[in-house]
CSV table of C-alpha atoms in Angstrom, one decimal:
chain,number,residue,atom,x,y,z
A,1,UNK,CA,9.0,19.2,8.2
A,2,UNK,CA,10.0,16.3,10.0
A,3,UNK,CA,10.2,14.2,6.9
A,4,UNK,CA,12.8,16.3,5.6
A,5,UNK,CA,15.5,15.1,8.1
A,6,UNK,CA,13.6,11.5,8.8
A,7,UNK,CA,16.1,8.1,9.1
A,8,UNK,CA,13.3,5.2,8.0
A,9,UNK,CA,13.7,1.7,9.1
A,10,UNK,CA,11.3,-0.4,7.0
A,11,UNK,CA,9.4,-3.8,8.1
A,12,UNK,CA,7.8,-6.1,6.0
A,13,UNK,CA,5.4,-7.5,9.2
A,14,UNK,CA,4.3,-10.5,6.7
A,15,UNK,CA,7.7,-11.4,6.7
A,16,UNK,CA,9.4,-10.2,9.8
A,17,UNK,CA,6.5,-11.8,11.8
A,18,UNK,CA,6.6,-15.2,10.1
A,19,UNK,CA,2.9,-15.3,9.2
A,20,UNK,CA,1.9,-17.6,6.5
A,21,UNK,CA,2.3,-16.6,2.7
A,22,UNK,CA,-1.4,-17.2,2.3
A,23,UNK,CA,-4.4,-16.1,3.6
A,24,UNK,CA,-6.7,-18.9,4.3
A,25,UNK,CA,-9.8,-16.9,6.0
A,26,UNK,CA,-9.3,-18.3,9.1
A,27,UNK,CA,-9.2,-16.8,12.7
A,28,UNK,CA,-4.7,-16.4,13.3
A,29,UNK,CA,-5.7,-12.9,15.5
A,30,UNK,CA,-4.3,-15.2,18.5
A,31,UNK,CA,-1.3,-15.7,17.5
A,32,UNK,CA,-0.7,-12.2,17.6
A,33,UNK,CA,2.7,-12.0,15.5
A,34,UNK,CA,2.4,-8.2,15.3
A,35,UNK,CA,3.5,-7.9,18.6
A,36,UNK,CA,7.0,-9.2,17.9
A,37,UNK,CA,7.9,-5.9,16.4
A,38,UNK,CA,8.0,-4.8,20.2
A,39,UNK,CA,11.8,-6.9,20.8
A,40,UNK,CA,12.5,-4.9,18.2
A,41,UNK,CA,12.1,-1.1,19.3
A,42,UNK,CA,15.2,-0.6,21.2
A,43,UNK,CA,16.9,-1.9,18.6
A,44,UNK,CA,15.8,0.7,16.3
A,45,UNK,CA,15.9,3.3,18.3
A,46,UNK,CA,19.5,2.5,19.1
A,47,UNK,CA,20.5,2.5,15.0
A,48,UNK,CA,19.4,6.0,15.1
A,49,UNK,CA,16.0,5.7,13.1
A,50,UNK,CA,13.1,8.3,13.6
A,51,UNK,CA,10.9,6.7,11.4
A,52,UNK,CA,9.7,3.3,10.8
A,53,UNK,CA,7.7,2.1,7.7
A,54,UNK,CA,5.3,-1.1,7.5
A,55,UNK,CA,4.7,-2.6,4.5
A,56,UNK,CA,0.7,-3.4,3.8
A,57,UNK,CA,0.0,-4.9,6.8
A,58,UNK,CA,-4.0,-4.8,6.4
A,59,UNK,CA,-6.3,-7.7,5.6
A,60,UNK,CA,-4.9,-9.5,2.5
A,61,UNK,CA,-4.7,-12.7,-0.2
A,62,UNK,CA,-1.2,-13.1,0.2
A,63,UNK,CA,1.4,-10.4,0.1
A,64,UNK,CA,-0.1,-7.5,1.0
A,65,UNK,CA,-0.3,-5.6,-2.3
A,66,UNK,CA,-3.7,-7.8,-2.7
A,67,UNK,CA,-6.0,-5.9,-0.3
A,68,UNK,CA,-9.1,-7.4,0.9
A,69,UNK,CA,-9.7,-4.7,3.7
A,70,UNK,CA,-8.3,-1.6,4.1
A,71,UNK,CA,-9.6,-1.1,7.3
A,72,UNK,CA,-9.0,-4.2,9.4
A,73,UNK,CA,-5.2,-5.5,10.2
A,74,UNK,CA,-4.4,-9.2,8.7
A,75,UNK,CA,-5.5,-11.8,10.4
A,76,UNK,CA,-2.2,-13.5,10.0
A,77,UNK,CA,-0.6,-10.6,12.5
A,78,UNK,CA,-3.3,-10.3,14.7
A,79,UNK,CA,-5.7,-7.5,16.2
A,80,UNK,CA,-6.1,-4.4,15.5
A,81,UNK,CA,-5.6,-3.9,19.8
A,82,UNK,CA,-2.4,-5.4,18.7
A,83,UNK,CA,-1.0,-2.6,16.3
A,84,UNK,CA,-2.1,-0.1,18.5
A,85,UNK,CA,0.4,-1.5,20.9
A,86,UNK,CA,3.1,-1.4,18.5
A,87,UNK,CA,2.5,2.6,17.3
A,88,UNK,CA,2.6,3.4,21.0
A,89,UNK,CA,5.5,1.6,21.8
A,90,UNK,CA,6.8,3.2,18.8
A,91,UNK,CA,5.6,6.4,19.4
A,92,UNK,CA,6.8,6.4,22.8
A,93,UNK,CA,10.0,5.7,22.1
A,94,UNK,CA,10.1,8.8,20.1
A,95,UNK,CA,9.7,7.0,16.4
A,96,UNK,CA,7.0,8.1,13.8
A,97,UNK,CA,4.9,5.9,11.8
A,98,UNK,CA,4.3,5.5,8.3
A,99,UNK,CA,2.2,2.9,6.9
A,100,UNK,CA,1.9,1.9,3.0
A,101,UNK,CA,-0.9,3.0,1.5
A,102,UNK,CA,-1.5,0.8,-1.6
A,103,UNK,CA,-4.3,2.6,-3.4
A,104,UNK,CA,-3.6,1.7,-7.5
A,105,UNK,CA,-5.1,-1.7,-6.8
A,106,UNK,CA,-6.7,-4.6,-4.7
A,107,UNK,CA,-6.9,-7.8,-4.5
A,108,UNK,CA,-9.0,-10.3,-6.4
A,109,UNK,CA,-10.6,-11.1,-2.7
A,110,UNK,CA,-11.7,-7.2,-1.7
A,111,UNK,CA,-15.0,-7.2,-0.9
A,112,UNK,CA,-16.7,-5.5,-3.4
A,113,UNK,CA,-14.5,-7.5,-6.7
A,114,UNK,CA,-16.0,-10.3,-5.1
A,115,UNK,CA,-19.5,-8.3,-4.8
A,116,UNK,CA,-18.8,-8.2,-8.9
A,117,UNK,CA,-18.0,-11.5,-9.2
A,118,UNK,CA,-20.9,-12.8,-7.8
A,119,UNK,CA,-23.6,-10.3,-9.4
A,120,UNK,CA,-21.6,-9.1,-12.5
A,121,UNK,CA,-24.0,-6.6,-14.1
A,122,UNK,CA,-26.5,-6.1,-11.4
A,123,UNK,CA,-23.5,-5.2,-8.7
A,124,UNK,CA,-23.3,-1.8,-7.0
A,125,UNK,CA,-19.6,-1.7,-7.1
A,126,UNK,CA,-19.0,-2.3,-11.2
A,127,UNK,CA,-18.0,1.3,-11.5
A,128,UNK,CA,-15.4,1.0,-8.9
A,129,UNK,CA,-13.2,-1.2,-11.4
A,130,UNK,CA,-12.1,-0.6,-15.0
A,131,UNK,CA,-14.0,-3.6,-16.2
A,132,UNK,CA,-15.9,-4.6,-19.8
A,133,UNK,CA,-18.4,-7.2,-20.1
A,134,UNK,CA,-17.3,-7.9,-23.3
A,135,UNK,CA,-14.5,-10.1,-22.5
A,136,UNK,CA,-13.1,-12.4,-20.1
A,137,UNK,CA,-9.9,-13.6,-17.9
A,138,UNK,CA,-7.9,-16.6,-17.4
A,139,UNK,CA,-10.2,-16.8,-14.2
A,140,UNK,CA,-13.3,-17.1,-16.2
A,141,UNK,CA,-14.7,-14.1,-14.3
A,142,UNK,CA,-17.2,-13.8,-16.9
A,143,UNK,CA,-15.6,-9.8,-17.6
A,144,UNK,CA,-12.1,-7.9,-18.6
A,145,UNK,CA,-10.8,-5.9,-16.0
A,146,UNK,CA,-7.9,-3.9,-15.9
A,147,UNK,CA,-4.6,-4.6,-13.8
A,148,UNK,CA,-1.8,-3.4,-12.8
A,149,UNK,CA,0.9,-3.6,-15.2
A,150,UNK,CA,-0.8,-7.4,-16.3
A,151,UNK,CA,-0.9,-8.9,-12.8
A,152,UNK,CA,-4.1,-10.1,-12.6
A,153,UNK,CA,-3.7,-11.1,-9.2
A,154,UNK,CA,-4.0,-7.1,-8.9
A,155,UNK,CA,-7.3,-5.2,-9.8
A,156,UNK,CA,-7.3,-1.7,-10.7
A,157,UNK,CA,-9.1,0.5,-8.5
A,158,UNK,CA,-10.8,3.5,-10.7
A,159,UNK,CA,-9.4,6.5,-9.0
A,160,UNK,CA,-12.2,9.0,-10.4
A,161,UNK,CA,-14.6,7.3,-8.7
A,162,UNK,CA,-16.2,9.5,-5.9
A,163,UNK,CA,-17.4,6.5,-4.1
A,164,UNK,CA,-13.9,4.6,-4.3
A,165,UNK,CA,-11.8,8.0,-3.3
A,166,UNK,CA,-14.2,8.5,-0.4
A,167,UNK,CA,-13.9,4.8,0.5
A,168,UNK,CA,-10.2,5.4,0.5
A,169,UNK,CA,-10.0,8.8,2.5
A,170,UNK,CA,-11.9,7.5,5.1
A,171,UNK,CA,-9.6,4.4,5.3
A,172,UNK,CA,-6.5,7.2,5.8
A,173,UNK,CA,-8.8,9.0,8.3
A,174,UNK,CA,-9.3,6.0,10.6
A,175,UNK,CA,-5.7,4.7,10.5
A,176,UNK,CA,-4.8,8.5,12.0
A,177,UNK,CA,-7.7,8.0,14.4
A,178,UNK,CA,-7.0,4.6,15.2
A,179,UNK,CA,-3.1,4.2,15.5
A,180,UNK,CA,-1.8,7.8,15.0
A,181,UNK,CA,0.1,7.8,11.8
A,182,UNK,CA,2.6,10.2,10.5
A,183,UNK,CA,2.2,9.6,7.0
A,184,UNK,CA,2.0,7.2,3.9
A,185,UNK,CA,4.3,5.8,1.6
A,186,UNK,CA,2.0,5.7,-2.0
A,187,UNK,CA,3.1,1.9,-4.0
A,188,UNK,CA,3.2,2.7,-7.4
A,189,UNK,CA,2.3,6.4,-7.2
A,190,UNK,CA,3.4,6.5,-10.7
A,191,UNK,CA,0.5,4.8,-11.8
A,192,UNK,CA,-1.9,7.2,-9.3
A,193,UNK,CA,-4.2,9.1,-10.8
A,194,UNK,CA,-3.1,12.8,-10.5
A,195,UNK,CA,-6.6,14.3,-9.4
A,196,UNK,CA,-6.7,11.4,-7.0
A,197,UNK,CA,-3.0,12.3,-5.7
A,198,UNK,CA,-4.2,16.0,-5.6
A,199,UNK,CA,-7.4,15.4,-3.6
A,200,UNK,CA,-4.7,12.9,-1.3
A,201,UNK,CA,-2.3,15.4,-0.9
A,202,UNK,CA,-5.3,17.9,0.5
A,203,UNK,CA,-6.3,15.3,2.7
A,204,UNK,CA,-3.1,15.4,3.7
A,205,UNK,CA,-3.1,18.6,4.7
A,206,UNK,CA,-5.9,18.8,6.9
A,207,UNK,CA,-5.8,15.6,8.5
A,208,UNK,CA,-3.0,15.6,10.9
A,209,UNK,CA,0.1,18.9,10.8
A,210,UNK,CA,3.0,17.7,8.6
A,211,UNK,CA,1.8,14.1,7.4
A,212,UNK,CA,3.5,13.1,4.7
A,213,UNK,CA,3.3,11.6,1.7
A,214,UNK,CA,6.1,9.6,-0.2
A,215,UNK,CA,5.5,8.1,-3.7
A,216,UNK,CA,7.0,5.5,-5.6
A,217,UNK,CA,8.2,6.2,-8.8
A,218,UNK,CA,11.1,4.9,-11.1
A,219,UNK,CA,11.6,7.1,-14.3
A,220,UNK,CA,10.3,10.2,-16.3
A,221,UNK,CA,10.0,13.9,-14.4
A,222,UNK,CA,9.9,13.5,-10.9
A,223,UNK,CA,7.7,16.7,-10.4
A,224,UNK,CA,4.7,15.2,-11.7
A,225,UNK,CA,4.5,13.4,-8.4
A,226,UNK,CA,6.3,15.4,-6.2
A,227,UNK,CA,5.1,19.2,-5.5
A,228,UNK,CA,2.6,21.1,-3.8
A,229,UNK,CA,-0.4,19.1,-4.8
A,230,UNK,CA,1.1,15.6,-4.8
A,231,UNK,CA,3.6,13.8,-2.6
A,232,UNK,CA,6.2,15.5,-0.7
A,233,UNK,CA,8.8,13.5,-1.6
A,234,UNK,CA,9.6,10.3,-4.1
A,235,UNK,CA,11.7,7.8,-4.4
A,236,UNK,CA,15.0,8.3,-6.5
A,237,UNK,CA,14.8,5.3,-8.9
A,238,UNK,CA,17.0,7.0,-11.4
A,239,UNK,CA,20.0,7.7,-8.8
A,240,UNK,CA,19.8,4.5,-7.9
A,241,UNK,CA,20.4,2.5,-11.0
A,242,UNK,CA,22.9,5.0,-12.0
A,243,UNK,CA,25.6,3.4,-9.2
A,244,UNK,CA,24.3,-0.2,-9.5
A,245,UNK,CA,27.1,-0.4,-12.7
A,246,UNK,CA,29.7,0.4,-10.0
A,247,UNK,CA,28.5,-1.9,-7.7
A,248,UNK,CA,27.8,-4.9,-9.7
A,249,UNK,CA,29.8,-6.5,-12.5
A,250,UNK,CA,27.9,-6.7,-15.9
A,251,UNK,CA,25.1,-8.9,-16.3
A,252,UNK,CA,26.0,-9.9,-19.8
A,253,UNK,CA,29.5,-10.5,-21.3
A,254,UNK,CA,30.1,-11.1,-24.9
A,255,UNK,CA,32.5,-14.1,-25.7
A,256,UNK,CA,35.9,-13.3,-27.5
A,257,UNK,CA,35.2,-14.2,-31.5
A,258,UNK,CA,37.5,-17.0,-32.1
């Protein structure tokens, strides 16, 4: 597989392009910052890299992680005309694509939450969180919902859903139609749902011949996430921390008793 012997060069375009921190709504598509990832192809290329990852580059509150679209590019970066210019420049150059596929959560402005927000019990796409009507958030939603890890900024997508998988699939489906991806890089795939990863990893398969699939992960048994019906690979958390000690000096040092 070409994953297997990949060299990944990873953009954050929010960042790299200069766009904004927020989100605002409004109409940036001309400014078309995307397409400064063009000076930078060569210069790839010339490092050696056969791969390059984008951070969440689709319509978002801030960041990224806090998705409001999944199938149109932010605004702040430009068009989606514009990132297909990009993956063939990319692709021509002889450099795969991998885009991050944030899939655990959204943000509080993705269209259906706000579909919620606005019609609470009534709303079509209730199911599609891990809410209770029973309570409430520092935002006064009027109902609980789960996020991740107690960001609230975050909302918890419920992974069994048929409606949100399929919602999901189809997203992966158009960016392989639309821009030609290689494969994904899974935020948080520690906190996926494995059916969900399962029925991924099948998608996987079928879309598009040796797309991969990397998952984040920091701690416990790596083959959870990473094996025939999950990701193909994951990232090594564990190695990781285990040379930071050599690297680093201590971050606490206890004073001498006197």
């Amino acid at each position: 597989m070409w994953f297997d012997d990949a060299t990944i060069y990873q953009i954050y375009p929010l960042g790299l392009c200069g766009a904004p921190l927020q989100n605002d709504g409004s109409d940036q598509t001309g400014e078309h910052r995307i397409l400064r990832v063009l000076d930078w192809v060569e210069h790839i290329k010339k490092l050696g890299a056969t791969c390059v990852l984008f951070n969440p580059l689709f319509d978002s509150d801030a960041h990224g992680y806090d998705t409001r679209d999944y199938n149109r590019v932010d605004p702040r970066l430009g068009t989606k005309e514009d990132f297909q210019a990009v993956c063939k420049a990319l692709h021509e150059a002889g450099i795969r694509v991998m885009l991050d596929g944030v899939f655990n959560h959204v943000g509080r402005g993705f269209w259906a939450f706000r579909d919620v927000q606005e019609k609470k019990w009534d709303s079509a796409y209730k199911d599609w969180f891990h809410i209770s009507f029973d309570g409430n958030t520092g935002y006064n939603d009027g109902f609980w919902y789960e996020a991740w890890e107690g960001c609230y900024e975050l909302v918890k997508l419920n992974l069994r859903n048929p409606a949100v998988k399929e919602h999901l699939f189809d997203a992966v489906r158009g960016w392989v139609r639309d821009y030609d991806i290689d494969g994904l890089r899974l935020d948080v795939a520690y906190c996926l749902d494995l059916d969900f990863l399962a029925e991924l990893r099948g998608l996987a398969n079928s879309i598009k011949p040796e797309f991969a699939l990397m998952g984040e992960t920091l701690h416990g048994d790596y083959n959870r996430w990473m094996n025939d019906r999950a990701c193909h690979a994951v990232t090594n958390m564990n190695a990781t921390r285990a040379c930071i000690p050599a690297l680093t000096p201590p971050i606490c040092t206890r004073l001498p008793i006197a």
